[in-house]
Amino acid sequence: MGKVLVIGCGGVAQVAIQKCAQNDAVFNEICIASRTVSKCDDLKKKIEAQGKSRSKITTAKVNADSVDELIALIKSVKPDVVLNLALPYQDLTIMDACLACGVHYVDSANYEPEDTEDPEWRKIYEKRCKEQGFTAYFDYSWQWAYQEKYKKAGITAILGTGFDPGVTSVFTAYALKHYFDQIDTIDILDCNGGDHGYPFATNFNPEINLREVSANGSYWENGHWVETKPMEIKREYNFEQVGMKDMYLLHHEEIESLAKNIPGVKRIRFFMTFGQSYLTHMKCLENVGMLRTDPVMFEGKEIVPIQFLKALLPDPASLGPRTVGKTNIGCIYTGTKDGKKRSIKIYNVCDHQECYKELGSQAISYTTGVPAMIGTAMVMTGTWKGAGVFNVEEFDPDPYMEGLNKWGLPWVVDENPVLVD
Ligand code: NDP
């Protein structure tokens, strides 16, 4: 059918690319590009050695911080869609390059700047904190600002097709389409019951993960944001196939888009499970300054503490062989249907070792990479189309939900689930 250019070859991209290669009727050609082309070449060799995919795979070197480099690459590869699985720092440069070349854009995480001390960015950020009432470094305003430009160019941008955001947002559109006339509350519960055996490691890019987890929490209630201290709100929940876990309220990007796109929703919260050891390590690292994102001088050289920490921590892509247990990620909805009160939970359970056996990855990369492929396939096949910038809940959820069942993330709907107080 068409050609995809994937930017990035990290943990998530490795899954998405292998899934694109499985879905070779849609992805005839796949170009993998990042700064470290040897990693892209290794993945190409791995897929080709299995001899199961008819997709033609090529690789390229690109620094996605440079719009000019990206434009040159897009012009030479001529993809139908660019799938951005680099870091949120590169969202805007890649969106600019897609716009310049008239090519569709897909990603899995919203924009945040690499240097949060940059005075120009900081001014806009501080204004947004005051106006909107949440202090996370990431928000959708930067990418939603491309709406008119993408519309005019007649191209599609799909934002946030990972698991959360992504599948959780599609679950919400599905719940609204089939189960509710009105959704009142949404609780997104992200549980990782996996154990990798290290005292401390993160399951995806440590820099992005630690920034997210050490930030203030927040939730949406009655039309505005309510902000909390980091980890201030704790609940316990008994997750199907995982068991009882502590979970903490975090700010999360899909709250922002769901508040905009789900009419009349009264409250949206996001909870993630953490063990005590993870939290103690993180607090200690934060207290000693290792989570700082601004450069500091060390022996005559500038280093960014959180990037140095990333170099010390296990590579998330290496956790696959040693992680056992399951993830359970989903959403609890309350609302009304035909005048009656109703509550449901939609969730997926994913087994770390099963993911490793299939693709050599742990379940966090798997649960993000599979939806990244499905969202890209929606655009490639024209199943989801429209000129402009969209979040995934704005489209028909049914074909995406079918895709989840088909490509390895089957889901369950429970009526009358246990609610979170
Ligand atoms: P990794 O750090 O493992 O991989 C990042 C990749 O991006 C690497 O291959 C890196 O390669 C490449 N990259 C980084 N900077 C550049 C650059 N300037 N130019 C070109 N390539 C670059 O991250 P993950 O795979 O864990 O995460 C990927 C994305 O998925 C992130 O944006 C993350 O936030 C998102 N995510 C979304 C989730 C969801 O559910 N929605 C869940 C988990 C992650 P190199 O250094 O060689 O260039």
CSV table of C-alpha atoms and ligand atoms in Angstrom, one decimal:
chain,number,residue,atom,x,y,z
A,1,MET,CA,0.0,0.0,0.0
A,2,GLY,CA,2.6,2.6,1.0
A,3,LYS,CA,5.8,3.8,2.6
A,4,VAL,CA,6.4,4.8,6.2
A,5,LEU,CA,9.4,6.8,7.4
A,6,VAL,CA,10.0,6.0,11.1
A,7,ILE,CA,12.2,8.5,13.0
A,8,GLY,CA,13.8,6.8,16.1
A,9,CYS,CA,14.9,3.3,16.7
A,10,GLY,CA,14.6,3.0,20.5
A,11,GLY,CA,12.5,0.7,22.6
A,12,VAL,CA,9.1,1.8,21.3
A,13,ALA,CA,10.2,2.2,17.6
A,14,GLN,CA,11.7,-1.4,17.6
A,15,VAL,CA,8.2,-2.8,18.4
A,16,ALA,CA,6.4,-0.4,16.0
A,17,ILE,CA,8.7,-1.2,13.1
A,18,GLN,CA,8.5,-5.0,13.7
A,19,LYS,CA,4.7,-4.7,13.7
A,20,CYS,CA,4.8,-2.6,10.5
A,21,ALA,CA,6.9,-5.4,9.0
A,22,GLN,CA,4.2,-7.9,10.1
A,23,ASN,CA,1.5,-5.7,8.6
A,24,ASP,CA,3.3,-5.8,5.2
A,25,ALA,CA,0.1,-5.5,3.2
A,26,VAL,CA,-0.1,-1.9,4.5
A,27,PHE,CA,3.5,-1.1,5.0
A,28,ASN,CA,5.2,-2.1,1.7
A,29,GLU,CA,8.3,0.0,2.5
A,30,ILE,CA,9.7,1.0,5.8
A,31,CYS,CA,12.6,3.5,6.2
A,32,ILE,CA,14.2,3.6,9.7
A,33,ALA,CA,16.1,6.7,10.6
A,34,SER,CA,17.9,8.1,13.7
A,35,ARG,CA,21.3,9.6,14.6
A,36,THR,CA,22.8,6.1,15.3
A,37,VAL,CA,22.2,4.4,12.0
A,38,SER,CA,23.9,1.2,13.2
A,39,LYS,CA,20.9,0.5,15.5
A,40,CYS,CA,18.6,1.0,12.5
A,41,ASP,CA,20.8,-1.4,10.4
A,42,ASP,CA,20.7,-4.0,13.2
A,43,LEU,CA,16.9,-4.0,13.3
A,44,LYS,CA,16.7,-4.2,9.5
A,45,LYS,CA,19.0,-7.2,9.6
A,46,LYS,CA,17.0,-8.8,12.4
A,47,ILE,CA,13.7,-8.5,10.5
A,48,GLU,CA,15.2,-9.6,7.2
A,49,ALA,CA,16.9,-12.6,8.9
A,50,GLN,CA,13.4,-13.8,10.0
A,51,GLY,CA,12.4,-13.9,6.4
A,52,LYS,CA,8.7,-13.4,7.2
A,53,SER,CA,8.0,-9.9,6.0
A,54,ARG,CA,7.6,-8.7,2.4
A,55,SER,CA,8.2,-5.1,3.5
A,56,LYS,CA,11.3,-3.5,1.9
A,57,ILE,CA,13.4,-2.0,4.7
A,58,THR,CA,15.9,0.8,4.3
A,59,THR,CA,17.8,2.9,6.9
A,60,ALA,CA,19.1,6.4,7.1
A,61,LYS,CA,20.9,8.8,9.4
A,62,VAL,CA,19.1,11.9,10.5
A,63,ASN,CA,19.4,14.4,13.3
A,64,ALA,CA,15.7,15.3,13.8
A,65,ASP,CA,16.6,18.5,15.7
A,66,SER,CA,17.4,19.9,12.2
A,67,VAL,CA,14.4,20.7,10.0
A,68,ASP,CA,16.7,21.0,7.0
A,69,GLU,CA,18.1,17.5,7.5
A,70,LEU,CA,14.5,16.1,7.9
A,71,ILE,CA,13.3,17.8,4.8
A,72,ALA,CA,16.2,16.4,2.8
A,73,LEU,CA,15.5,12.9,4.1
A,74,ILE,CA,11.7,13.1,3.5
A,75,LYS,CA,12.4,14.4,-0.1
A,76,SER,CA,14.7,11.4,-0.8
A,77,VAL,CA,12.6,8.7,0.9
A,78,LYS,CA,9.3,10.1,-0.3
A,79,PRO,CA,7.2,8.4,2.5
A,80,ASP,CA,3.4,8.6,2.6
A,81,VAL,CA,3.5,9.0,6.4
A,82,VAL,CA,6.2,10.0,8.9
A,83,LEU,CA,5.9,8.1,12.2
A,84,ASN,CA,7.8,10.1,14.9
A,85,LEU,CA,9.1,7.8,17.6
A,86,ALA,CA,12.1,9.9,18.6
A,87,LEU,CA,11.6,12.0,21.7
A,88,PRO,CA,9.0,14.7,22.4
A,89,TYR,CA,11.7,17.3,21.9
A,90,GLN,CA,11.7,16.6,18.2
A,91,ASP,CA,7.9,16.9,17.6
A,92,LEU,CA,7.9,20.4,16.3
A,93,THR,CA,10.9,20.0,13.9
A,94,ILE,CA,9.4,16.9,12.5
A,95,MET,CA,5.9,18.5,12.1
A,96,ASP,CA,7.6,21.4,10.3
A,97,ALA,CA,9.4,19.1,7.9
A,98,CYS,CA,6.2,17.2,7.2
A,99,LEU,CA,4.4,20.4,6.5
A,100,ALA,CA,7.2,21.6,4.2
A,101,CYS,CA,7.0,18.3,2.3
A,102,GLY,CA,3.2,17.8,2.4
A,103,VAL,CA,3.5,14.4,4.2
A,104,HIS,CA,1.2,13.0,7.0
A,105,TYR,CA,2.6,13.1,10.5
A,106,VAL,CA,2.0,10.6,13.4
A,107,ASP,CA,3.5,10.6,17.0
A,108,SER,CA,3.1,9.0,20.4
A,109,ALA,CA,3.9,11.9,22.9
A,110,ASN,CA,3.2,15.6,22.9
A,111,TYR,CA,5.9,18.3,22.7
A,112,GLU,CA,8.1,19.3,25.5
A,113,PRO,CA,11.3,21.3,25.2
A,114,GLU,CA,14.7,19.7,25.9
A,115,ASP,CA,15.9,22.7,27.9
A,116,THR,CA,13.2,23.8,30.3
A,117,GLU,CA,15.3,26.8,31.3
A,118,ASP,CA,15.2,28.3,27.8
A,119,PRO,CA,14.0,31.9,28.5
A,120,GLU,CA,11.9,32.2,25.4
A,121,TRP,CA,10.0,28.9,26.0
A,122,ARG,CA,9.9,29.7,29.8
A,123,LYS,CA,7.9,33.0,29.2
A,124,ILE,CA,5.2,31.2,27.2
A,125,TYR,CA,5.2,28.3,29.7
A,126,GLU,CA,4.7,30.6,32.7
A,127,LYS,CA,1.9,32.4,31.0
A,128,ARG,CA,0.2,29.0,30.3
A,129,CYS,CA,0.7,27.8,33.9
A,130,LYS,CA,-1.2,30.9,35.1
A,131,GLU,CA,-3.9,30.7,32.5
A,132,GLN,CA,-4.5,27.0,32.5
A,133,GLY,CA,-3.6,26.0,36.0
A,134,PHE,CA,-1.2,23.1,35.4
A,135,THR,CA,2.6,23.2,35.5
A,136,ALA,CA,3.7,20.2,33.5
A,137,TYR,CA,6.4,21.0,31.0
A,138,PHE,CA,4.4,19.3,28.2
A,139,ASP,CA,1.1,20.4,26.7
A,140,TYR,CA,-0.7,20.3,23.4
A,141,SER,CA,-0.8,24.0,22.7
A,142,TRP,CA,2.4,23.8,20.6
A,143,GLN,CA,1.1,21.1,18.3
A,144,TRP,CA,-2.5,22.2,18.2
A,145,ALA,CA,-1.1,25.5,16.9
A,146,TYR,CA,-0.4,23.7,13.6
A,147,GLN,CA,-4.1,23.1,13.0
A,148,GLU,CA,-4.7,25.8,10.3
A,149,LYS,CA,-1.3,25.1,8.6
A,150,TYR,CA,-2.0,21.4,8.3
A,151,LYS,CA,-5.6,22.0,7.1
A,152,LYS,CA,-4.4,24.4,4.4
A,153,ALA,CA,-1.8,21.9,3.3
A,154,GLY,CA,-4.4,19.1,3.2
A,155,ILE,CA,-2.4,16.8,5.4
A,156,THR,CA,-3.1,14.9,8.6
A,157,ALA,CA,-1.3,15.0,11.9
A,158,ILE,CA,-2.3,12.3,14.4
A,159,LEU,CA,-1.1,13.1,17.9
A,160,GLY,CA,-0.5,10.5,20.7
A,161,THR,CA,-1.0,7.0,19.3
A,162,GLY,CA,0.8,5.0,22.0
A,163,PHE,CA,-1.0,3.3,24.9
A,164,ASP,CA,-1.5,6.3,27.1
A,165,PRO,CA,-2.2,8.6,25.3
A,166,GLY,CA,-3.5,6.5,22.4
A,167,VAL,CA,-5.3,3.4,23.3
A,168,THR,CA,-6.8,5.0,26.4
A,169,SER,CA,-8.1,7.8,24.2
A,170,VAL,CA,-9.6,5.4,21.7
A,171,PHE,CA,-11.1,3.4,24.6
A,172,THR,CA,-12.9,6.6,25.6
A,173,ALA,CA,-14.2,7.3,22.1
A,174,TYR,CA,-15.4,3.6,22.0
A,175,ALA,CA,-17.1,3.9,25.4
A,176,LEU,CA,-18.9,7.1,24.2
A,177,LYS,CA,-19.9,5.5,20.9
A,178,HIS,CA,-21.3,2.2,22.3
A,179,TYR,CA,-21.9,2.4,26.0
A,180,PHE,CA,-22.8,6.0,27.0
A,181,ASP,CA,-24.9,9.0,26.0
A,182,GLN,CA,-22.9,11.0,28.5
A,183,ILE,CA,-19.6,10.2,30.2
A,184,ASP,CA,-19.3,11.9,33.6
A,185,THR,CA,-16.0,10.6,34.9
A,186,ILE,CA,-12.9,9.0,33.4
A,187,ASP,CA,-10.2,7.3,35.5
A,188,ILE,CA,-7.2,6.1,33.5
A,189,LEU,CA,-5.3,3.4,35.4
A,190,ASP,CA,-1.8,2.4,34.3
A,191,CYS,CA,-0.5,-0.6,36.1
A,192,ASN,CA,2.8,-2.2,35.5
A,193,GLY,CA,3.1,-5.4,37.5
A,194,GLY,CA,6.4,-6.3,35.9
A,195,ASP,CA,9.6,-7.0,37.8
A,196,HIS,CA,13.0,-6.6,36.0
A,197,GLY,CA,15.1,-7.5,39.0
A,198,TYR,CA,17.1,-4.2,39.1
A,199,PRO,CA,16.9,-2.0,42.2
A,200,PHE,CA,16.0,0.9,39.8
A,201,ALA,CA,15.3,1.2,36.1
A,202,THR,CA,12.7,2.9,33.9
A,203,ASN,CA,10.6,1.1,31.4
A,204,PHE,CA,10.9,3.8,28.7
A,205,ASN,CA,13.3,6.7,28.0
A,206,PRO,CA,14.5,7.5,31.6
A,207,GLU,CA,14.7,11.2,31.0
A,208,ILE,CA,11.1,11.5,29.8
A,209,ASN,CA,9.8,9.0,32.4
A,210,LEU,CA,11.5,10.7,35.4
A,211,ARG,CA,10.5,14.2,34.3
A,212,GLU,CA,6.9,13.0,34.1
A,213,VAL,CA,6.9,11.2,37.4
A,214,SER,CA,8.7,13.9,39.5
A,215,ALA,CA,6.3,16.7,38.3
A,216,ASN,CA,3.2,17.9,40.1
A,217,GLY,CA,0.1,15.9,39.7
A,218,SER,CA,-3.1,17.3,38.3
A,219,TYR,CA,-6.6,16.4,37.2
A,220,TRP,CA,-9.5,17.9,35.4
A,221,GLU,CA,-12.7,18.7,37.4
A,222,ASN,CA,-15.7,20.8,36.6
A,223,GLY,CA,-14.1,22.7,33.8
A,224,HIS,CA,-10.7,23.4,35.3
A,225,TRP,CA,-7.4,21.9,36.4
A,226,VAL,CA,-6.7,20.9,40.0
A,227,GLU,CA,-3.0,20.6,40.8
A,228,THR,CA,-1.5,18.4,43.5
A,229,LYS,CA,2.0,17.9,44.8
A,230,PRO,CA,4.0,15.1,43.2
A,231,MET,CA,2.5,11.7,44.4
A,232,GLU,CA,0.2,13.5,46.8
A,233,ILE,CA,-2.9,11.4,45.9
A,234,LYS,CA,-2.5,7.7,46.5
A,235,ARG,CA,-5.0,4.9,46.0
A,236,GLU,CA,-5.0,1.1,46.1
A,237,TYR,CA,-6.5,-0.9,43.3
A,238,ASN,CA,-6.9,-4.6,42.6
A,239,PHE,CA,-5.9,-5.1,39.0
A,240,GLU,CA,-7.2,-8.1,37.0
A,241,GLN,CA,-4.4,-10.6,36.5
A,242,VAL,CA,-1.9,-8.5,38.5
A,243,GLY,CA,-3.3,-8.0,42.0
A,244,MET,CA,-3.4,-5.2,44.5
A,245,LYS,CA,-1.1,-2.2,43.8
A,246,ASP,CA,-0.5,1.3,45.1
A,247,MET,CA,-1.2,3.9,42.4
A,248,TYR,CA,-0.6,7.6,42.4
A,249,LEU,CA,-2.3,10.5,40.6
A,250,LEU,CA,-0.1,12.1,37.9
A,251,HIS,CA,-0.6,14.8,35.3
A,252,HIS,CA,-0.9,13.1,31.9
A,253,GLU,CA,-1.3,14.5,28.4
A,254,GLU,CA,-4.5,12.8,27.3
A,255,ILE,CA,-6.4,14.5,30.2
A,256,GLU,CA,-5.9,17.8,28.2
A,257,SER,CA,-7.3,16.5,24.9
A,258,LEU,CA,-10.1,14.4,26.4
A,259,ALA,CA,-11.3,17.4,28.4
A,260,LYS,CA,-11.6,19.2,25.1
A,261,ASN,CA,-13.0,16.4,23.0
A,262,ILE,CA,-15.4,14.6,25.4
A,263,PRO,CA,-18.5,16.8,25.7
A,264,GLY,CA,-19.7,17.5,29.3
A,265,VAL,CA,-17.1,15.3,31.0
A,266,LYS,CA,-16.9,16.3,34.7
A,267,ARG,CA,-13.7,14.7,36.0
A,268,ILE,CA,-10.7,13.0,34.4
A,269,ARG,CA,-7.9,11.5,36.5
A,270,PHE,CA,-4.8,9.5,35.6
A,271,PHE,CA,-3.2,7.0,38.1
A,272,MET,CA,0.0,5.0,37.6
A,273,THR,CA,1.3,2.2,39.9
A,274,PHE,CA,4.8,2.5,41.6
A,275,GLY,CA,6.5,0.4,44.1
A,276,GLN,CA,8.1,2.0,47.2
A,277,SER,CA,11.6,1.2,46.0
A,278,TYR,CA,11.1,3.1,42.7
A,279,LEU,CA,9.7,6.1,44.6
A,280,THR,CA,12.6,6.2,47.2
A,281,HIS,CA,15.2,6.0,44.5
A,282,MET,CA,13.5,8.8,42.5
A,283,LYS,CA,13.2,11.1,45.5
A,284,CYS,CA,16.9,10.6,46.4
A,285,LEU,CA,18.0,11.3,42.8
A,286,GLU,CA,15.8,14.4,42.7
A,287,ASN,CA,17.1,15.6,46.1
A,288,VAL,CA,20.8,15.4,45.0
A,289,GLY,CA,20.0,17.2,41.7
A,290,MET,CA,20.3,14.2,39.3
A,291,LEU,CA,17.0,15.0,37.7
A,292,ARG,CA,18.0,18.5,36.6
A,293,THR,CA,17.5,19.2,33.0
A,294,ASP,CA,19.7,22.3,32.7
A,295,PRO,CA,23.4,22.0,31.9
A,296,VAL,CA,26.0,22.2,34.8
A,297,MET,CA,29.7,22.5,34.5
A,298,PHE,CA,31.7,19.4,35.5
A,299,GLU,CA,35.5,19.3,35.2
A,300,GLY,CA,35.4,22.0,32.5
A,301,LYS,CA,32.6,20.3,30.5
A,302,GLU,CA,28.9,21.0,30.3
A,303,ILE,CA,26.7,18.0,31.3
A,304,VAL,CA,23.0,17.7,31.8
A,305,PRO,CA,22.5,15.7,35.0
A,306,ILE,CA,19.4,13.8,33.8
A,307,GLN,CA,21.2,12.8,30.6
A,308,PHE,CA,24.2,11.6,32.6
A,309,LEU,CA,21.8,9.6,34.8
A,310,LYS,CA,20.3,8.1,31.6
A,311,ALA,CA,23.8,6.9,30.6
A,312,LEU,CA,24.1,5.1,34.0
A,313,LEU,CA,20.7,3.4,34.1
A,314,PRO,CA,19.9,0.2,32.2
A,315,ASP,CA,18.7,0.8,28.7
A,316,PRO,CA,14.9,0.2,28.7
A,317,ALA,CA,15.3,-1.8,25.5
A,318,SER,CA,17.6,-4.3,27.5
A,319,LEU,CA,14.9,-5.1,30.1
A,320,GLY,CA,13.0,-7.5,27.9
A,321,PRO,CA,14.7,-10.8,28.8
A,322,ARG,CA,14.6,-10.1,32.5
A,323,THR,CA,11.1,-8.6,33.0
A,324,VAL,CA,8.4,-11.0,34.2
A,325,GLY,CA,4.8,-10.2,35.1
A,326,LYS,CA,2.0,-8.3,33.4
A,327,THR,CA,0.7,-4.8,32.7
A,328,ASN,CA,-2.9,-3.9,33.0
A,329,ILE,CA,-3.8,-0.5,31.5
A,330,GLY,CA,-7.3,0.8,31.0
A,331,CYS,CA,-10.0,3.3,31.9
A,332,ILE,CA,-13.0,3.3,34.2
A,333,TYR,CA,-16.0,5.3,32.9
A,334,THR,CA,-19.1,6.4,34.8
A,335,GLY,CA,-22.1,8.2,33.1
A,336,THR,CA,-25.5,7.6,31.8
A,337,LYS,CA,-27.1,5.6,29.0
A,338,ASP,CA,-30.8,5.9,28.2
A,339,GLY,CA,-31.3,7.8,31.3
A,340,LYS,CA,-29.8,5.2,33.6
A,341,LYS,CA,-26.5,5.3,35.5
A,342,ARG,CA,-23.8,3.1,34.2
A,343,SER,CA,-20.1,2.2,34.8
A,344,ILE,CA,-17.7,0.2,32.7
A,345,LYS,CA,-14.0,-0.5,32.6
A,346,ILE,CA,-12.1,-1.2,29.3
A,347,TYR,CA,-8.6,-2.6,29.7
A,348,ASN,CA,-5.8,-4.7,28.2
A,349,VAL,CA,-3.5,-7.1,30.0
A,350,CYS,CA,-0.1,-7.6,28.5
A,351,ASP,CA,2.5,-10.2,29.6
A,352,HIS,CA,6.1,-9.0,29.5
A,353,GLN,CA,7.6,-12.4,28.7
A,354,GLU,CA,5.1,-13.0,25.8
A,355,CYS,CA,6.1,-9.7,24.3
A,356,TYR,CA,9.8,-10.7,24.7
A,357,LYS,CA,9.1,-14.0,23.0
A,358,GLU,CA,7.4,-12.4,20.1
A,359,LEU,CA,9.5,-9.3,19.4
A,360,GLY,CA,12.4,-9.2,21.9
A,361,SER,CA,10.9,-6.3,23.9
A,362,GLN,CA,9.2,-5.8,27.3
A,363,ALA,CA,5.5,-4.9,27.6
A,364,ILE,CA,5.9,-1.1,28.0
A,365,SER,CA,7.6,-0.8,24.6
A,366,TYR,CA,5.1,-3.3,23.2
A,367,THR,CA,2.0,-1.6,24.5
A,368,THR,CA,3.2,1.7,23.0
A,369,GLY,CA,4.7,0.4,19.7
A,370,VAL,CA,1.7,-1.7,18.6
A,371,PRO,CA,-0.7,1.3,18.8
A,372,ALA,CA,1.9,3.5,17.1
A,373,MET,CA,1.8,1.0,14.1
A,374,ILE,CA,-2.1,0.8,14.2
A,375,GLY,CA,-2.5,4.6,14.2
A,376,THR,CA,-0.1,4.9,11.3
A,377,ALA,CA,-2.0,2.2,9.5
A,378,MET,CA,-5.2,4.1,10.0
A,379,VAL,CA,-3.7,7.1,8.1
A,380,MET,CA,-1.8,5.0,5.5
A,381,THR,CA,-5.0,3.1,4.5
A,382,GLY,CA,-7.2,6.3,4.6
A,383,THR,CA,-9.4,4.7,7.3
A,384,TRP,CA,-8.8,7.9,9.4
A,385,LYS,CA,-8.6,10.9,7.2
A,386,GLY,CA,-9.0,14.7,7.5
A,387,ALA,CA,-6.9,17.8,7.0
A,388,GLY,CA,-5.6,19.2,10.2
A,389,VAL,CA,-4.2,18.2,13.6
A,390,PHE,CA,-6.1,15.5,15.5
A,391,ASN,CA,-6.0,13.5,18.7
A,392,VAL,CA,-7.0,9.9,18.3
A,393,GLU,CA,-10.3,10.1,20.1
A,394,GLU,CA,-11.6,12.4,17.4
A,395,PHE,CA,-11.9,9.5,14.9
A,396,ASP,CA,-14.1,6.4,14.6
A,397,PRO,CA,-12.7,4.1,17.3
A,398,ASP,CA,-14.0,0.8,15.8
A,399,PRO,CA,-11.3,0.0,13.2
A,400,TYR,CA,-8.6,0.9,15.7
A,401,MET,CA,-10.2,-1.4,18.4
A,402,GLU,CA,-10.3,-4.2,15.9
A,403,GLY,CA,-6.6,-3.5,15.1
A,404,LEU,CA,-5.8,-3.9,18.8
A,405,ASN,CA,-7.4,-7.4,18.9
A,406,LYS,CA,-5.6,-8.4,15.7
A,407,TRP,CA,-2.1,-7.1,16.5
A,408,GLY,CA,-1.5,-8.3,20.0
A,409,LEU,CA,-3.4,-6.0,22.5
A,410,PRO,CA,-6.8,-7.6,23.0
A,411,TRP,CA,-9.1,-5.7,25.3
A,412,VAL,CA,-11.9,-6.5,27.7
A,413,VAL,CA,-15.1,-4.5,28.7
A,414,ASP,CA,-16.2,-5.1,32.3
A,415,GLU,CA,-19.6,-3.8,33.4
A,416,ASN,CA,-19.9,-2.5,37.0
A,417,PRO,CA,-16.1,-2.4,37.8
A,418,VAL,CA,-14.8,-1.5,41.3
A,419,LEU,CA,-14.6,2.3,41.2
A,420,VAL,CA,-11.7,4.5,42.5
A,421,ASP,CA,-12.8,6.9,45.3
B,1,NDP,P1,14.3,5.7,23.4
B,1,NDP,O1,15.1,6.7,24.2
B,1,NDP,O2,14.4,4.3,23.7
B,1,NDP,O3,14.4,6.0,21.9
B,1,NDP,C1,14.4,7.3,21.3
B,1,NDP,C2,14.9,7.2,19.9
B,1,NDP,O4,14.9,8.4,19.3
B,1,NDP,C3,16.3,6.6,19.8
B,1,NDP,O5,16.3,5.7,18.7
B,1,NDP,C4,17.1,7.8,19.4
B,1,NDP,O6,18.2,7.4,18.5
B,1,NDP,C5,16.1,8.7,18.6
B,1,NDP,N1,16.4,10.1,18.7
B,1,NDP,C6,16.6,10.8,19.8
B,1,NDP,N2,16.9,12.1,19.5
B,1,NDP,C7,17.0,12.1,18.1
B,1,NDP,C8,17.3,13.1,17.2
B,1,NDP,N3,17.7,14.3,17.6
B,1,NDP,N4,17.3,12.8,15.9
B,1,NDP,C9,16.9,11.5,15.5
B,1,NDP,N5,16.6,10.5,16.3
B,1,NDP,C10,16.6,10.8,17.7
B,1,NDP,O7,12.7,6.2,23.7
B,1,NDP,P2,11.4,5.2,23.7
B,1,NDP,O8,11.5,4.3,22.6
B,1,NDP,O9,11.3,4.7,25.1
B,1,NDP,O10,10.3,6.3,23.5
B,1,NDP,C11,10.0,6.8,22.2
B,1,NDP,C12,8.8,7.8,22.3
B,1,NDP,O11,7.7,7.1,22.8
B,1,NDP,C13,9.0,9.0,23.3
B,1,NDP,O12,8.6,10.2,22.7
B,1,NDP,C14,8.2,8.6,24.5
B,1,NDP,O13,7.7,9.7,25.2
B,1,NDP,C15,7.0,7.9,23.8
B,1,NDP,N6,6.2,7.0,24.7
B,1,NDP,C16,4.9,7.1,24.6
B,1,NDP,C17,4.1,6.3,25.4
B,1,NDP,C18,2.6,6.3,25.2
B,1,NDP,O14,2.0,5.4,25.8
B,1,NDP,N7,2.0,7.2,24.5
B,1,NDP,C19,4.7,5.3,26.4
B,1,NDP,C20,6.2,5.3,26.3
B,1,NDP,C21,6.9,6.1,25.5
B,1,NDP,P3,19.5,8.2,18.4
B,1,NDP,O15,19.9,8.7,19.8
B,1,NDP,O16,20.4,7.2,17.8
B,1,NDP,O17,19.3,9.3,17.4
